[in-house]
Coordinates of C-alpha atoms in Angstrom, one line a residue:
M1 CA 5.7 12.6 61.7
N2 CA 7.6 15.0 59.4
S3 CA 4.1 16.2 57.8
L4 CA 3.2 16.9 61.2
R5 CA 6.4 18.9 62.2
E6 CA 6.2 21.1 59.1
W7 CA 2.4 21.9 60.1
W8 CA 3.3 23.0 63.7
A9 CA 6.3 24.8 62.7
L10 CA 4.8 26.8 60.0
P11 CA 5.2 30.2 60.5
V12 CA 2.5 32.7 61.4
D13 CA 2.4 36.5 60.9
Y14 CA -0.9 37.8 62.7
G15 CA -0.9 41.4 61.2
W16 CA 0.2 40.1 57.4
N17 CA -2.9 38.0 57.8
V18 CA -5.4 41.1 58.5
A19 CA -3.4 43.2 56.0
F20 CA -4.5 40.7 53.3
A21 CA -7.6 40.3 54.5
R22 CA -8.0 43.8 54.2
S23 CA -6.5 44.0 50.7
Q24 CA -9.2 41.7 49.4
Q25 CA -12.0 43.6 51.0
A26 CA -13.0 41.0 53.4
L27 CA -12.4 42.5 56.9
E28 CA -15.3 44.4 57.3
I29 CA -17.8 41.9 56.2
T30 CA -15.6 39.8 58.7
K31 CA -16.3 41.9 61.5
I32 CA -20.0 42.2 60.5
L33 CA -20.3 38.3 60.7
I34 CA -18.7 38.0 63.9
G35 CA -20.6 40.6 65.9
L36 CA -23.6 39.1 64.2
W37 CA -22.2 35.6 65.3
C38 CA -21.6 36.9 68.9
W39 CA -25.7 38.0 69.1
L40 CA -27.1 35.3 67.7
F41 CA -25.1 33.5 70.5
G42 CA -26.6 35.9 73.3
A43 CA -30.0 35.5 71.7
A44 CA -29.8 31.9 71.9
A45 CA -28.7 32.1 75.7
A46 CA -31.9 34.6 76.3
I47 CA -34.1 31.6 74.7
G48 CA -32.5 29.2 76.7
L49 CA -33.6 31.3 80.3
V50 CA -37.4 30.8 79.1
V51 CA -36.9 27.3 78.3
P52 CA -38.6 25.1 80.9
G53 CA -36.3 22.5 82.3
L54 CA -33.3 23.8 80.3
A55 CA -31.5 26.1 83.0
E56 CA -32.8 25.0 86.4
G57 CA -29.9 25.1 88.5
S58 CA -28.3 28.1 89.5
L59 CA -24.6 27.6 87.5
G60 CA -26.5 27.0 84.2
T61 CA -28.7 30.1 85.1
A62 CA -25.6 32.1 86.1
A63 CA -23.6 30.8 82.9
L64 CA -26.8 32.0 80.5
W65 CA -27.0 35.4 82.1
F66 CA -23.6 35.9 81.8
T67 CA -23.6 35.3 77.7
V68 CA -26.4 37.5 76.9
A69 CA -24.9 40.1 79.4
T70 CA -21.4 40.1 77.8
T71 CA -22.3 39.1 74.1
V72 CA -24.0 42.3 73.3
P73 CA -21.1 44.8 73.9
V74 CA -18.7 42.2 72.5
G75 CA -20.6 42.2 69.2
V76 CA -21.0 46.2 69.2
A77 CA -17.0 46.2 70.0
W78 CA -16.9 44.3 66.7
W79 CA -18.9 46.4 64.3
V80 CA -18.3 49.7 65.5
G81 CA -14.5 49.2 66.8
G82 CA -11.4 48.5 64.8
W83 CA -9.7 45.1 63.9
P84 CA -8.3 43.7 67.4
S85 CA -4.9 43.5 68.0
W86 CA -3.0 40.1 68.5
Q87 CA -3.5 40.2 72.0
M88 CA -7.1 40.9 71.9
S89 CA -7.4 38.3 69.3
I90 CA -6.5 35.3 71.4
A91 CA -8.2 37.0 74.3
F92 CA -11.5 37.1 72.2
V93 CA -11.1 33.6 71.5
F94 CA -10.3 32.6 75.2
Y95 CA -13.5 34.5 75.9
A96 CA -15.7 32.5 73.4
D97 CA -14.4 28.9 74.4
V98 CA -14.6 29.3 78.2
V99 CA -18.2 31.1 77.8
L100 CA -19.7 28.6 75.5
A101 CA -18.0 25.7 77.8
A102 CA -19.6 27.1 80.6
V103 CA -23.2 27.2 79.0
V104 CA -23.1 23.4 77.5
L105 CA -21.6 22.0 80.6
T106 CA -24.1 23.4 83.1
I107 CA -27.3 23.6 81.4
G108 CA -30.0 21.0 80.8
V109 CA -29.4 17.3 79.9
P110 CA -26.3 16.4 78.9
T111 CA -27.3 14.3 76.1
T112 CA -29.8 16.8 74.6
V113 CA -27.1 19.2 75.1
L114 CA -24.3 17.5 73.7
P115 CA -24.9 18.4 69.9
T116 CA -24.6 21.9 70.9
A117 CA -20.5 21.7 71.2
A118 CA -20.4 21.4 67.5
L119 CA -20.6 25.2 68.0
F120 CA -16.6 24.9 68.8
T121 CA -15.9 24.9 65.5
V122 CA -17.6 28.5 64.8
I123 CA -14.7 29.5 66.9
G124 CA -12.4 27.4 65.3
S125 CA -13.3 29.2 62.0
Y126 CA -12.3 32.5 63.4
V127 CA -8.6 30.7 64.7
V128 CA -8.3 28.6 61.2
G129 CA -8.3 32.4 59.3
F130 CA -6.1 34.8 61.5
H131 CA -4.0 32.3 63.8
G132 CA -1.6 29.4 63.5
P133 CA -1.3 26.0 64.5
K134 CA -0.4 26.6 68.1
L135 CA -3.7 28.7 69.1
L136 CA -5.5 26.0 67.0
T137 CA -4.4 23.2 68.7
A138 CA -5.1 25.0 72.2
H139 CA -8.7 25.7 71.3
Y140 CA -9.4 22.1 70.0
G141 CA -7.8 20.4 72.9
F142 CA -9.8 22.8 75.0
A143 CA -13.2 21.5 72.9
L144 CA -11.8 17.9 72.9
V145 CA -11.8 18.0 77.1
T146 CA -14.7 19.9 77.1
T147 CA -16.9 17.4 75.0
A148 CA -15.3 14.4 76.9
V149 CA -16.9 16.0 80.4
L150 CA -20.1 16.4 78.6
Y151 CA -20.2 13.1 77.0
G152 CA -19.1 11.5 79.9
S153 CA -22.0 13.1 82.2
A154 CA -24.3 12.2 79.7
L155 CA -23.5 8.5 80.2
V156 CA -24.0 9.2 83.8
A157 CA -27.1 10.8 83.8
E158 CA -28.7 8.6 81.3
P159 CA -27.2 5.2 80.8
E160 CA -30.1 4.0 78.3
L161 CA -29.3 6.8 76.0
R162 CA -25.2 6.0 76.0
L163 CA -25.8 4.7 72.4
L164 CA -27.4 7.9 70.9
A165 CA -25.1 9.9 73.2
T166 CA -21.8 7.9 71.3
V167 CA -23.7 8.6 68.0
Y168 CA -23.9 12.2 68.8
L169 CA -19.9 12.2 69.7
V170 CA -18.8 10.5 66.7
I171 CA -20.7 13.2 64.6
L172 CA -19.0 16.1 66.9
I173 CA -15.7 14.7 66.4
L174 CA -16.0 14.7 62.5
V175 CA -17.7 18.0 62.2
M176 CA -15.2 19.5 64.7
F177 CA -11.7 18.2 63.7
S178 CA -11.9 16.8 60.5
A179 CA -12.7 19.7 58.0
P180 CA -11.3 22.7 60.1
L181 CA -7.7 20.8 60.3
I182 CA -7.5 19.9 56.7
V183 CA -8.7 23.4 55.9
H184 CA -6.1 24.9 58.1
T185 CA -3.5 22.8 56.6
F186 CA -4.3 24.1 53.0
M187 CA -5.1 27.8 54.3
M188 CA -1.3 27.5 56.2
M189 CA 0.4 26.6 52.9
L190 CA -1.5 29.2 50.6
R191 CA -0.7 31.7 52.9
R192 CA 3.0 31.0 52.9
D193 CA 2.7 31.3 49.1
A194 CA 0.7 34.2 49.1
T195 CA 3.0 36.1 51.1
G196 CA 5.9 35.3 49.1
A197 CA 4.2 36.8 45.9
F198 CA 4.2 40.1 47.6
Y199 CA 8.0 40.4 48.6
D200 CA 11.2 40.5 46.4
P201 CA 13.1 37.3 47.1
L202 CA 16.2 39.0 46.7
T203 CA 16.0 41.3 48.9
G204 CA 13.1 40.9 51.6
L205 CA 11.5 44.3 50.4
Q206 CA 8.0 44.5 49.1
N207 CA 7.7 44.0 45.6
R208 CA 5.5 46.0 43.0
R209 CA 2.2 43.7 43.9
G210 CA 2.8 44.2 47.8
F211 CA 3.5 47.6 47.3
D212 CA 0.0 48.2 45.6
A213 CA -1.6 46.3 48.2
A214 CA 0.4 48.4 50.8
I215 CA -0.9 51.6 49.3
G216 CA -4.3 50.6 49.3
N217 CA -4.4 50.1 53.0
L218 CA -2.0 52.9 54.0
R219 CA -5.0 55.2 55.7
L220 CA -5.4 52.1 58.1
R221 CA -2.0 52.1 59.5
P222 CA -0.8 53.9 62.4
G223 CA 0.3 57.6 61.7
S224 CA -1.0 57.9 58.5
A225 CA -3.5 61.1 59.5
T226 CA -0.3 63.0 60.7
G227 CA 1.6 63.1 57.1
M228 CA 3.4 60.8 54.9
T229 CA 6.3 61.8 52.3
A230 CA 7.6 59.1 49.6
V231 CA 10.9 58.8 48.5
V232 CA 12.3 57.2 45.5
M233 CA 16.0 55.9 44.5
D234 CA 17.9 54.4 42.1
I235 CA 21.6 53.6 42.0
D236 CA 23.6 55.3 39.6
N237 CA 26.1 53.3 37.3
F238 CA 24.6 50.2 38.2
K239 CA 24.9 48.7 35.2
A240 CA 28.2 48.7 35.3
V241 CA 28.7 46.8 38.1
N242 CA 27.0 43.8 36.2
D243 CA 29.1 44.4 33.5
R244 CA 32.5 44.7 35.0
Y245 CA 31.5 42.6 38.5
G246 CA 29.0 40.2 37.0
H247 CA 25.6 39.4 38.3
L248 CA 26.5 38.0 42.1
Q249 CA 28.1 41.4 42.3
G250 CA 25.3 42.9 41.5
D251 CA 22.6 41.1 43.5
A252 CA 24.9 41.9 46.7
V253 CA 25.0 45.7 45.9
I254 CA 21.1 45.1 45.4
R255 CA 21.1 43.5 48.8
L256 CA 23.2 46.0 50.7
A257 CA 21.1 48.9 49.6
A258 CA 18.1 47.0 51.0
S259 CA 19.3 46.7 54.3
R260 CA 20.5 50.0 54.4
I261 CA 16.9 51.2 53.6
L262 CA 15.2 49.0 56.1
D263 CA 17.9 50.5 58.9
V264 CA 17.0 53.7 58.0
F265 CA 13.4 53.5 57.5
P266 CA 12.3 50.7 59.6
A267 CA 8.2 49.5 59.9
P268 CA 5.9 51.3 59.7
A269 CA 7.5 52.8 56.6
I270 CA 6.5 50.9 53.5
T271 CA 9.7 49.8 51.5
V272 CA 9.4 48.5 47.9
R273 CA 12.2 47.4 45.6
L274 CA 10.2 48.7 42.2
G275 CA 12.1 46.6 39.7
G276 CA 16.3 46.5 39.0
E277 CA 18.0 48.8 41.2
E278 CA 14.9 51.1 41.6
F279 CA 13.4 51.4 45.0
A280 CA 10.8 53.5 47.0
I281 CA 10.0 54.1 50.8
I282 CA 6.7 55.7 52.1
A283 CA 7.3 57.0 55.2
L284 CA 4.6 58.0 57.4
D285 CA 6.7 61.0 59.0
D286 CA 6.6 65.1 58.1
R287 CA 8.7 65.8 54.8
D288 CA 11.9 67.9 57.0
S289 CA 12.8 64.8 59.0
V290 CA 12.2 62.4 56.1
V291 CA 14.3 64.5 53.8
A292 CA 17.2 64.3 56.6
S293 CA 16.6 60.5 57.0
A294 CA 17.3 60.2 53.4
E295 CA 20.6 62.0 53.5
V296 CA 21.6 59.7 56.2
L297 CA 20.7 56.8 53.7
R298 CA 22.4 58.4 51.1
I299 CA 25.3 59.0 53.2
R300 CA 25.3 55.4 54.5
L301 CA 25.3 54.0 50.5
C302 CA 27.8 56.0 49.7
N303 CA 30.3 55.0 52.4
A304 CA 29.5 51.2 52.0
T305 CA 31.8 48.8 50.6

């Protein structure tokens, strides 16, 4: 139970997940693959419209036509648009879940269609990559309910094939729940450690590694096209503080300086501790505004007690 609570409480930063994938040059290929998946699903729905007996009812036909009509523009949006915001990403998962459920619950013979519920795993792979335990639980809870309804329909419609339907159900449970949940748990733990590798533990500012990654993605940040200004600062006579008052007081000075930097230069500015008492700031603003803010920072540091 403790492990389950720890998994549920794991922190999730969607923006950081996206930035990390971008820094590893994985974001563009992911967009292409998701767009391609949308089109393949739409193509499968189009084929389903002409397969005899698969979409005989009006609900099944409507679900397939809706899938064909919507997956094309959604796939185009993934290919030509930017990466979705957190809200749009959740909306995409909701859309994919509902469309898939509508299709599998309204077409064909339930026993024949039951294995196609494994496609929920494809959607789950996206959730595993960019979201946290709560959305993953919601997604697989919805998938489980859909699969249960489909399995029940198969038992009612074709009781003579109940053993086959049960075999399909067992395979679906293994495919849909075993590997994704294990992979998600390990990915969350690795992601937590990776996040720490990009930040200075003393100040919470980015470290040199995080700074290099942020600079590599700077052109993709909102406002970067309007201009940016770099500020470099260090603390005079910092060694004397350590020598006279000890390293604990020196650490307190470093933390205070970092706090003032974050107050004056909040996100989306990039703030970094380069090492020791040296800091750097990349502000997405014009030179005059940044110089004025830097002067405010200098005064606040001088007045700090």
